[in-house]
């Protein structure tokens, strides 16, 4: 893709959203299918904001793999770097809106997910080196061979701005928290921006205190750290200072994808050269809009929708 | 369960049926969830006909495992012999109604299905020995430990009538066809009734010719063999002779589950002591009714529905 602006690396899959809210998985009657996976959703969210994006990931040789490529194309995200893992299945994830704010997920990605089998052969090395914004996730280094592949990518990238790490810690993907701290910690020395919630920064830098965590992240040489504090807003920290941006109040329909909408807007704002506080406000609004909707990828907001919400609050 | 009449052994899972017909999986928008798995569907079908049934199987420790137990109970099937495999997921199966007569399936049962981890500890041995009808499937012996467990069950049963083998051959569950022929062949010497289509009898006894296959099955000491010939009907063969029962003409909505409805009716008819031709006619009608409906387990017909169809044709 000529003029690619953002390459995200990581999960892809099919999300199955319940069409009945407030009941456990056992009582859901029907599910709506949607494109999913955090790295994928971030690429979709940034594309919705006008960015030329691609996702580096893999699917299985099945009908859902076909769907992933078709859906990406439909969202204006390049499917050129979606590979195929011959013996695996495209991951599916079921969720129950019980509670809607923090839906429990049931992942089908055994024995492993195709995206975790990324090898050097799958990587577009020139893109990794030159793309204006590279987006990686903590989950991407949870197992081999994806771990070594992403380490090699970050080394090749040479901490060029913008290299963003979504801390994205999900305990079920790790054998233990110490491994996660070690591996995600390694990544911190190779990126320029990090974003995560209290749990995620605790895994990454050993404290759940937002100010202390942000300070530790900046000490590692990052230019920007964002710590999500839930109802208390987002802490934005740079070498110049730190600010807390309040959340956008919305009626939550499904909390999933809000973080990815935030991520897509963050990537967009970084490329636009906005001030960090403006980026966080914009990203907060994008996240709030997705939280007020059922789907993730299908629900990523347009600039007009974000601006309208920002004017209202 | 006091007075259990039928114990089926084998697959259970969650079927996800597309709510849009005639499109490939990639284009399905919404799926309806249903109880599935052939041994499970047979137990449900027989329960709908008034029989006291249970299924011997296993699920994962997840929301879909809860659903399986709740759904079985709702259908009047005992969940007492549904175990839990700690490190596995309850299998899910997606289908696309493309074509509706023979929907392609996408199985999520990696690295293996819980039901294939059945061990001696999971087996209610007294029930296996004494239940009036034991129903096993060819897939049940595709891998260890389920293979040895079911061999031990059949040995314990001592070829007591009725012991029914649903040949149920699915190539993706086997390393090669020779293994399938050897393992399913072993089962033939330990059952009293076998049922399958042309492909399945070819795997079991080496010929796809219905008459020859039926003769070979009876030579193995079975009292009844049923060979499904699709549009040509069902061949019913006993030591006394053979008959072909024509199919019931219906508009096919989804071919899945028709064979299981047939199976449930077969089990019911055997216990009722009906003549083989009457059993096949009744089972054909039950299968046709399910083929005219979207779901499997949810669509199993009542005696009144079967009788009404039999009077119409």
Short mmCIF file of C-alpha atoms in Angstrom, two decimals, chain A residues 14-20 28 30-37 41 93-97 103 105 254 256-257 293-298, chain B residues 30-31:
data_model
loop_
_atom_site.label_atom_id
_atom_site.label_comp_id
_atom_site.label_asym_id
_atom_site.label_seq_id
_atom_site.Cartn_x
_atom_site.Cartn_y
_atom_site.Cartn_z
CA UNK A 14 -13.99 -12.93 14.78
CA UNK A 15 -15.91 -11.42 17.67
CA UNK A 16 -19.31 -12.91 18.39
CA UNK A 17 -21.47 -10.35 20.18
CA UNK A 18 -24.60 -11.43 21.99
CA UNK A 19 -27.79 -9.86 20.74
CA UNK A 20 -29.22 -10.27 24.24
CA UNK A 28 -27.44 -15.89 24.91
CA UNK A 30 -28.03 -15.23 19.00
CA UNK A 31 -24.66 -13.69 18.23
CA UNK A 32 -23.66 -11.04 15.70
CA UNK A 33 -20.34 -11.52 13.97
CA UNK A 34 -17.81 -8.72 13.84
CA UNK A 35 -14.16 -8.21 13.02
CA UNK A 36 -12.12 -8.15 16.21
CA UNK A 37 -8.72 -8.32 17.88
CA UNK A 41 -9.51 -2.71 15.82
CA UNK A 93 -14.18 -14.86 20.76
CA UNK A 94 -17.59 -15.03 22.37
CA UNK A 95 -18.68 -12.42 24.82
CA UNK A 96 -21.59 -12.02 27.19
CA UNK A 97 -22.85 -8.55 28.13
CA UNK A 103 -18.00 -8.32 29.27
CA UNK A 105 -14.73 -13.23 27.00
CA UNK A 254 -20.55 -2.73 25.59
CA UNK A 256 -15.26 -3.82 24.44
CA UNK A 257 -13.41 -1.89 21.75
CA UNK A 293 -22.39 0.96 20.88
CA UNK A 294 -22.51 -2.84 20.71
CA UNK A 295 -19.77 -3.65 18.18
CA UNK A 296 -16.05 -2.82 18.09
CA UNK A 297 -14.73 -2.57 14.54
CA UNK A 298 -18.15 -1.80 13.09
CA UNK B 30 -25.72 -13.49 12.75
CA UNK B 31 -25.73 -16.97 14.22
#
